[in-house]
């Protein structure tokens, strides 16, 4: 009887530990989760100044420059074209591209 109680206790601890570890953030992403995160990107061409300012690396001046570029030349279709905006170089464009879509 004592052995059965110990076995049940160990089984319960093992199940609890597995559930706790599986729920930790930072776990590997599966295809569905990665797709969901990609869908949450900000559409650069439809964003407001406030939304653009929330993107890491984009402040008020760069947000205004992006909006002015889009108004003058039309939608930005890719990361390379984003570098044509005043104040945005290759490194910043690559950083911003992780957070925005060019649809």
Short mmCIF file of N, CA, C and O in Angstrom, two decimals:
data_model
loop_
_atom_site.label_atom_id
_atom_site.label_comp_id
_atom_site.label_asym_id
_atom_site.label_seq_id
_atom_site.Cartn_x
_atom_site.Cartn_y
_atom_site.Cartn_z
N UNK A 1 0.82 -1.20 0.00
CA UNK A 1 0.00 0.00 0.00
C UNK A 1 0.87 1.26 0.00
O UNK A 1 0.55 2.22 -0.69
N UNK A 2 1.93 1.21 0.77
CA UNK A 2 2.84 2.35 0.85
C UNK A 2 3.49 2.59 -0.51
O UNK A 2 3.65 3.73 -0.95
N UNK A 3 3.86 1.52 -1.21
CA UNK A 3 4.48 1.63 -2.54
C UNK A 3 3.51 2.23 -3.56
O UNK A 3 3.91 3.01 -4.43
N UNK A 4 2.24 1.89 -3.48
CA UNK A 4 1.23 2.42 -4.39
C UNK A 4 1.08 3.93 -4.16
O UNK A 4 1.00 4.72 -5.10
N UNK A 5 1.05 4.35 -2.92
CA UNK A 5 0.91 5.76 -2.59
C UNK A 5 2.11 6.56 -3.11
O UNK A 5 1.96 7.66 -3.67
N UNK A 6 3.29 6.03 -2.95
CA UNK A 6 4.50 6.69 -3.44
C UNK A 6 4.48 6.78 -4.96
O UNK A 6 4.82 7.81 -5.55
N UNK A 7 4.08 5.69 -5.61
CA UNK A 7 4.01 5.67 -7.08
C UNK A 7 3.01 6.72 -7.59
O UNK A 7 3.27 7.43 -8.57
N UNK A 8 1.86 6.84 -6.94
CA UNK A 8 0.86 7.84 -7.34
C UNK A 8 1.37 9.25 -7.12
O UNK A 8 1.15 10.15 -7.94
N UNK A 9 2.07 9.46 -6.02
CA UNK A 9 2.64 10.77 -5.73
C UNK A 9 3.67 11.16 -6.78
O UNK A 9 3.66 12.28 -7.30
N UNK A 10 4.55 10.25 -7.13
CA UNK A 10 5.57 10.52 -8.15
C UNK A 10 4.94 10.76 -9.52
O UNK A 10 5.38 11.62 -10.28
N UNK A 11 3.92 10.01 -9.85
CA UNK A 11 3.22 10.20 -11.12
C UNK A 11 2.57 11.59 -11.17
O UNK A 11 2.67 12.30 -12.18
N UNK A 12 1.95 11.99 -10.08
CA UNK A 12 1.33 13.31 -10.01
C UNK A 12 2.36 14.42 -10.15
O UNK A 12 2.14 15.41 -10.86
N UNK A 13 3.49 14.28 -9.49
CA UNK A 13 4.56 15.28 -9.60
C UNK A 13 5.10 15.37 -11.02
O UNK A 13 5.36 16.45 -11.53
N UNK A 14 5.26 14.23 -11.66
CA UNK A 14 5.77 14.20 -13.03
C UNK A 14 4.81 14.90 -13.99
O UNK A 14 5.22 15.71 -14.82
N UNK A 15 3.53 14.62 -13.87
CA UNK A 15 2.53 15.26 -14.73
C UNK A 15 2.47 16.76 -14.50
O UNK A 15 2.39 17.55 -15.45
N UNK A 16 2.54 17.18 -13.27
CA UNK A 16 2.52 18.60 -12.95
C UNK A 16 3.74 19.31 -13.51
O UNK A 16 3.64 20.39 -14.09
N UNK A 17 4.90 18.69 -13.36
CA UNK A 17 6.13 19.28 -13.88
C UNK A 17 6.08 19.40 -15.40
O UNK A 17 6.49 20.42 -15.97
N UNK A 18 5.58 18.39 -16.08
CA UNK A 18 5.50 18.44 -17.54
C UNK A 18 4.58 19.56 -18.01
O UNK A 18 4.88 20.27 -18.96
N UNK A 19 3.44 19.72 -17.36
CA UNK A 19 2.51 20.77 -17.75
C UNK A 19 3.09 22.15 -17.48
O UNK A 19 2.93 23.07 -18.27
N UNK A 20 3.80 22.29 -16.38
CA UNK A 20 4.40 23.58 -16.03
C UNK A 20 5.48 23.95 -17.02
O UNK A 20 5.55 25.08 -17.50
N UNK A 21 6.34 23.00 -17.36
CA UNK A 21 7.42 23.28 -18.29
C UNK A 21 6.91 23.54 -19.70
O UNK A 21 7.44 24.37 -20.42
N UNK A 22 5.86 22.86 -20.10
CA UNK A 22 5.30 23.04 -21.45
C UNK A 22 4.66 24.40 -21.61
O UNK A 22 4.59 24.94 -22.71
N UNK A 23 4.20 25.00 -20.53
CA UNK A 23 3.51 26.28 -20.60
C UNK A 23 4.45 27.47 -20.56
O UNK A 23 4.02 28.61 -20.67
N UNK A 24 5.76 27.26 -20.43
CA UNK A 24 6.70 28.37 -20.34
C UNK A 24 6.82 29.10 -21.67
O UNK A 24 6.90 28.48 -22.72
N UNK A 25 6.86 30.43 -21.62
CA UNK A 25 7.07 31.19 -22.85
C UNK A 25 8.48 30.96 -23.37
O UNK A 25 9.38 30.61 -22.63
N UNK A 26 8.64 31.16 -24.66
CA UNK A 26 9.96 30.97 -25.26
C UNK A 26 10.16 29.55 -25.77
O UNK A 26 11.25 29.20 -26.20
N UNK A 27 9.13 28.73 -25.68
CA UNK A 27 9.25 27.38 -26.21
C UNK A 27 9.35 27.46 -27.73
O UNK A 27 9.05 28.47 -28.34
N UNK A 28 9.78 26.38 -28.33
CA UNK A 28 9.94 26.39 -29.78
C UNK A 28 8.59 26.64 -30.45
O UNK A 28 7.55 26.22 -29.96
N UNK A 29 8.62 27.34 -31.57
CA UNK A 29 7.40 27.67 -32.29
C UNK A 29 7.05 26.58 -33.29
O UNK A 29 7.92 26.08 -33.99
N UNK A 30 5.79 26.27 -33.37
CA UNK A 30 5.36 25.38 -34.44
C UNK A 30 4.90 26.25 -35.61
O UNK A 30 4.85 27.47 -35.52
N UNK A 31 4.60 25.64 -36.72
CA UNK A 31 4.26 26.37 -37.93
C UNK A 31 3.03 27.26 -37.73
O UNK A 31 2.99 28.39 -38.18
N UNK A 32 2.02 26.76 -37.02
CA UNK A 32 0.80 27.53 -36.80
C UNK A 32 1.07 28.78 -35.96
O UNK A 32 0.59 29.86 -36.27
N UNK A 33 1.88 28.65 -34.92
CA UNK A 33 2.20 29.80 -34.07
C UNK A 33 3.01 30.82 -34.84
O UNK A 33 2.78 32.02 -34.74
N UNK A 34 3.97 30.36 -35.63
CA UNK A 34 4.79 31.27 -36.43
C UNK A 34 3.92 32.02 -37.43
O UNK A 34 4.10 33.22 -37.64
N UNK A 35 2.97 31.35 -38.05
CA UNK A 35 2.07 32.00 -39.00
C UNK A 35 1.20 33.03 -38.30
O UNK A 35 1.00 34.12 -38.81
N UNK A 36 0.73 32.71 -37.11
CA UNK A 36 -0.10 33.66 -36.35
C UNK A 36 0.69 34.91 -36.00
O UNK A 36 0.18 36.02 -36.11
N UNK A 37 1.95 34.73 -35.62
CA UNK A 37 2.77 35.89 -35.30
C UNK A 37 3.04 36.73 -36.54
O UNK A 37 3.07 37.94 -36.49
N UNK A 38 3.25 36.07 -37.66
CA UNK A 38 3.51 36.80 -38.91
C UNK A 38 2.27 37.60 -39.31
O UNK A 38 2.40 38.71 -39.82
N UNK A 39 1.09 37.08 -39.05
CA UNK A 39 -0.14 37.78 -39.41
C UNK A 39 -0.37 39.00 -38.53
O UNK A 39 -1.14 39.87 -38.87
N UNK A 40 0.30 39.08 -37.41
CA UNK A 40 0.11 40.20 -36.50
C UNK A 40 1.02 41.37 -36.85
O UNK A 40 1.04 42.36 -36.15
N UNK A 41 1.76 41.29 -37.93
CA UNK A 41 2.63 42.39 -38.33
C UNK A 41 1.79 43.59 -38.74
O UNK A 41 0.68 43.47 -39.25
N UNK A 42 2.35 44.76 -38.52
CA UNK A 42 1.71 46.02 -38.87
C UNK A 42 1.85 46.26 -40.36
O UNK A 42 2.95 46.17 -40.92
N UNK A 43 0.75 46.56 -41.03
CA UNK A 43 0.79 46.88 -42.46
C UNK A 43 1.38 48.29 -42.59
O UNK A 43 0.73 49.28 -42.24
N UNK A 44 2.59 48.37 -43.08
CA UNK A 44 3.32 49.63 -43.17
C UNK A 44 2.56 50.68 -43.96
O UNK A 44 2.53 51.85 -43.60
N UNK A 45 1.92 50.28 -45.04
CA UNK A 45 1.26 51.23 -45.94
C UNK A 45 -0.10 51.71 -45.44
O UNK A 45 -0.65 52.65 -45.98
N UNK A 46 -0.64 51.08 -44.41
CA UNK A 46 -1.94 51.49 -43.86
C UNK A 46 -1.82 52.00 -42.43
O UNK A 46 -2.82 52.35 -41.82
N UNK A 47 -0.61 52.06 -41.91
CA UNK A 47 -0.39 52.43 -40.52
C UNK A 47 -0.52 53.93 -40.30
O UNK A 47 -0.25 54.73 -41.19
N UNK A 48 -0.91 54.28 -39.09
CA UNK A 48 -0.94 55.68 -38.69
C UNK A 48 0.44 56.05 -38.14
O UNK A 48 1.27 55.18 -37.88
N UNK A 49 0.66 57.33 -37.92
CA UNK A 49 1.92 57.79 -37.35
C UNK A 49 2.15 57.16 -35.98
O UNK A 49 3.26 56.73 -35.66
N UNK A 50 1.10 57.09 -35.17
CA UNK A 50 1.21 56.51 -33.83
C UNK A 50 1.60 55.04 -33.90
O UNK A 50 2.41 54.57 -33.10
N UNK A 51 1.01 54.30 -34.83
CA UNK A 51 1.35 52.88 -34.97
C UNK A 51 2.80 52.72 -35.41
O UNK A 51 3.50 51.85 -34.92
N UNK A 52 3.24 53.55 -36.35
CA UNK A 52 4.62 53.46 -36.82
C UNK A 52 5.61 53.80 -35.70
O UNK A 52 6.66 53.17 -35.59
N UNK A 53 5.28 54.76 -34.87
CA UNK A 53 6.15 55.14 -33.77
C UNK A 53 6.33 54.01 -32.77
O UNK A 53 7.33 53.96 -32.07
N UNK A 54 5.39 53.09 -32.71
CA UNK A 54 5.48 51.96 -31.79
C UNK A 54 6.44 50.88 -32.30
O UNK A 54 6.84 50.00 -31.54
N UNK A 55 6.83 50.95 -33.56
CA UNK A 55 7.77 49.97 -34.13
C UNK A 55 9.18 50.31 -33.62
O UNK A 55 9.60 51.46 -33.70
N UNK A 56 9.90 49.31 -33.10
CA UNK A 56 11.26 49.58 -32.61
C UNK A 56 12.13 50.21 -33.70
O UNK A 56 12.18 49.73 -34.82
N UNK A 57 12.79 51.32 -33.36
CA UNK A 57 13.67 52.00 -34.30
C UNK A 57 13.02 53.15 -35.04
O UNK A 57 13.69 53.94 -35.69
N UNK A 58 11.70 53.24 -34.95
CA UNK A 58 10.96 54.30 -35.65
C UNK A 58 10.46 55.30 -34.62
O UNK A 58 9.68 54.95 -33.74
N UNK A 59 10.89 56.52 -34.74
CA UNK A 59 10.40 57.58 -33.86
C UNK A 59 9.43 58.46 -34.62
O UNK A 59 8.98 58.12 -35.72
N UNK A 60 9.13 59.60 -34.04
CA UNK A 60 8.15 60.51 -34.64
C UNK A 60 8.61 61.01 -36.01
O UNK A 60 7.84 61.01 -36.97
N UNK A 61 9.88 61.41 -36.13
CA UNK A 61 10.39 61.96 -37.40
C UNK A 61 10.39 60.91 -38.51
O UNK A 61 9.98 61.19 -39.64
N UNK A 62 10.83 59.70 -38.19
CA UNK A 62 10.87 58.65 -39.22
C UNK A 62 9.46 58.20 -39.60
O UNK A 62 9.19 57.89 -40.76
N UNK A 63 8.56 58.19 -38.63
CA UNK A 63 7.16 57.84 -38.94
C UNK A 63 6.58 58.86 -39.92
O UNK A 63 5.93 58.48 -40.91
N UNK A 64 6.84 60.13 -39.67
CA UNK A 64 6.36 61.17 -40.58
C UNK A 64 7.02 61.05 -41.96
O UNK A 64 6.36 61.26 -42.98
N UNK A 65 8.31 60.70 -41.99
CA UNK A 65 9.01 60.53 -43.26
C UNK A 65 8.43 59.37 -44.06
O UNK A 65 8.28 59.45 -45.29
N UNK A 66 8.08 58.28 -43.38
CA UNK A 66 7.47 57.12 -44.05
C UNK A 66 6.12 57.52 -44.63
O UNK A 66 5.82 57.22 -45.80
N UNK A 67 5.31 58.20 -43.84
CA UNK A 67 3.99 58.61 -44.33
C UNK A 67 4.11 59.58 -45.50
O UNK A 67 3.34 59.48 -46.47
N UNK A 68 5.07 60.49 -45.44
CA UNK A 68 5.27 61.45 -46.54
C UNK A 68 5.72 60.70 -47.80
O UNK A 68 5.26 61.01 -48.91
N UNK A 69 6.60 59.72 -47.65
CA UNK A 69 7.07 58.95 -48.79
C UNK A 69 5.90 58.20 -49.44
O UNK A 69 5.74 58.22 -50.67
N UNK A 70 5.09 57.57 -48.63
CA UNK A 70 3.95 56.81 -49.15
C UNK A 70 2.97 57.74 -49.86
O UNK A 70 2.45 57.41 -50.93
N UNK A 71 2.74 58.92 -49.29
CA UNK A 71 1.82 59.87 -49.91
C UNK A 71 2.36 60.38 -51.25
O UNK A 71 1.62 60.54 -52.21
N UNK A 72 3.66 60.60 -51.31
CA UNK A 72 4.27 61.15 -52.52
C UNK A 72 4.52 60.10 -53.60
O UNK A 72 4.25 60.34 -54.79
N UNK A 73 5.02 58.92 -53.21
CA UNK A 73 5.46 57.93 -54.20
C UNK A 73 4.64 56.65 -54.23
O UNK A 73 4.90 55.77 -55.04
N UNK A 74 3.70 56.52 -53.32
CA UNK A 74 2.87 55.32 -53.30
C UNK A 74 3.38 54.30 -52.29
O UNK A 74 4.35 54.55 -51.57
N UNK A 75 2.72 53.14 -52.24
CA UNK A 75 3.03 52.13 -51.23
C UNK A 75 4.49 51.64 -51.30
O UNK A 75 5.08 51.56 -52.37
N UNK A 76 5.01 51.32 -50.14
CA UNK A 76 6.34 50.71 -50.03
C UNK A 76 6.12 49.21 -50.13
O UNK A 76 5.35 48.64 -49.35
N UNK A 77 6.77 48.58 -51.09
CA UNK A 77 6.48 47.17 -51.37
C UNK A 77 7.50 46.19 -50.82
O UNK A 77 7.26 44.99 -50.83
N UNK A 78 8.66 46.68 -50.36
CA UNK A 78 9.66 45.75 -49.83
C UNK A 78 10.67 46.49 -48.95
O UNK A 78 10.69 47.72 -48.89
N UNK A 79 11.53 45.70 -48.32
CA UNK A 79 12.54 46.25 -47.41
C UNK A 79 13.51 47.17 -48.13
O UNK A 79 13.90 48.21 -47.61
N UNK A 80 13.90 46.83 -49.34
CA UNK A 80 14.84 47.65 -50.11
C UNK A 80 14.25 49.03 -50.39
O UNK A 80 14.94 50.04 -50.27
N UNK A 81 12.98 49.07 -50.76
CA UNK A 81 12.33 50.35 -51.03
C UNK A 81 12.22 51.19 -49.76
O UNK A 81 12.27 52.41 -49.82
N UNK A 82 12.10 50.54 -48.62
CA UNK A 82 12.03 51.27 -47.35
C UNK A 82 13.30 52.09 -47.11
O UNK A 82 13.24 53.15 -46.49
N UNK A 83 14.42 51.64 -47.65
CA UNK A 83 15.68 52.40 -47.47
C UNK A 83 15.68 53.71 -48.25
O UNK A 83 16.54 54.55 -48.03
N UNK A 84 14.73 53.90 -49.14
CA UNK A 84 14.62 55.15 -49.89
C UNK A 84 14.02 56.27 -49.03
O UNK A 84 14.09 57.44 -49.40
N UNK A 85 13.43 55.90 -47.90
CA UNK A 85 12.87 56.89 -46.99
C UNK A 85 14.01 57.58 -46.26
O UNK A 85 14.94 56.92 -45.78
N UNK A 86 13.95 58.91 -46.20
CA UNK A 86 15.00 59.69 -45.55
C UNK A 86 15.20 59.22 -44.11
O UNK A 86 14.26 59.13 -43.33
N UNK A 87 16.46 58.90 -43.77
CA UNK A 87 16.80 58.51 -42.40
C UNK A 87 16.73 57.02 -42.14
O UNK A 87 16.99 56.58 -41.03
N UNK A 88 16.38 56.23 -43.15
CA UNK A 88 16.30 54.78 -42.97
C UNK A 88 17.34 54.10 -43.87
O UNK A 88 17.25 54.19 -45.09
N UNK A 89 18.30 53.45 -43.22
CA UNK A 89 19.33 52.72 -43.94
C UNK A 89 19.04 51.23 -43.95
O UNK A 89 17.99 50.77 -43.49
N UNK A 90 20.01 50.47 -44.45
CA UNK A 90 19.84 49.02 -44.57
C UNK A 90 19.59 48.34 -43.21
O UNK A 90 18.71 47.48 -43.10
N UNK A 91 20.36 48.72 -42.20
CA UNK A 91 20.22 48.07 -40.89
C UNK A 91 18.86 48.35 -40.27
O UNK A 91 18.20 47.44 -39.76
N UNK A 92 18.44 49.60 -40.31
CA UNK A 92 17.14 49.94 -39.73
C UNK A 92 16.00 49.30 -40.53
O UNK A 92 15.03 48.82 -39.96
N UNK A 93 16.13 49.27 -41.84
CA UNK A 93 15.09 48.65 -42.68
C UNK A 93 14.94 47.17 -42.33
O UNK A 93 13.83 46.64 -42.25
N UNK A 94 16.07 46.49 -42.12
CA UNK A 94 16.03 45.08 -41.76
C UNK A 94 15.37 44.88 -40.40
O UNK A 94 14.59 43.95 -40.20
N UNK A 95 15.66 45.78 -39.47
CA UNK A 95 15.06 45.70 -38.13
C UNK A 95 13.55 45.94 -38.20
O UNK A 95 12.76 45.19 -37.62
N UNK A 96 13.16 46.96 -38.94
CA UNK A 96 11.74 47.32 -39.06
C UNK A 96 10.97 46.22 -39.79
O UNK A 96 9.82 45.93 -39.44
N UNK A 97 11.58 45.60 -40.78
CA UNK A 97 10.91 44.58 -41.58
C UNK A 97 10.42 43.39 -40.75
O UNK A 97 9.49 42.69 -41.15
N UNK A 98 11.03 43.17 -39.61
CA UNK A 98 10.59 42.08 -38.73
C UNK A 98 9.21 42.36 -38.13
O UNK A 98 8.51 41.47 -37.71
N UNK A 99 8.85 43.63 -38.07
CA UNK A 99 7.61 44.04 -37.40
C UNK A 99 6.50 44.50 -38.33
O UNK A 99 5.39 44.74 -37.88
N UNK A 100 6.82 44.69 -39.60
CA UNK A 100 5.83 45.23 -40.53
C UNK A 100 5.67 44.33 -41.75
O UNK A 100 6.53 43.51 -42.06
N UNK A 101 4.55 44.51 -42.42
CA UNK A 101 4.33 43.84 -43.70
C UNK A 101 4.22 44.94 -44.76
O UNK A 101 3.94 46.09 -44.45
N UNK A 102 4.47 44.57 -46.00
CA UNK A 102 4.47 45.54 -47.10
C UNK A 102 3.31 45.31 -48.03
O UNK A 102 3.37 45.64 -49.21
N UNK A 103 2.23 44.76 -47.54
CA UNK A 103 1.06 44.42 -48.38
C UNK A 103 0.31 45.64 -48.82
O UNK A 103 0.21 46.63 -48.20
#
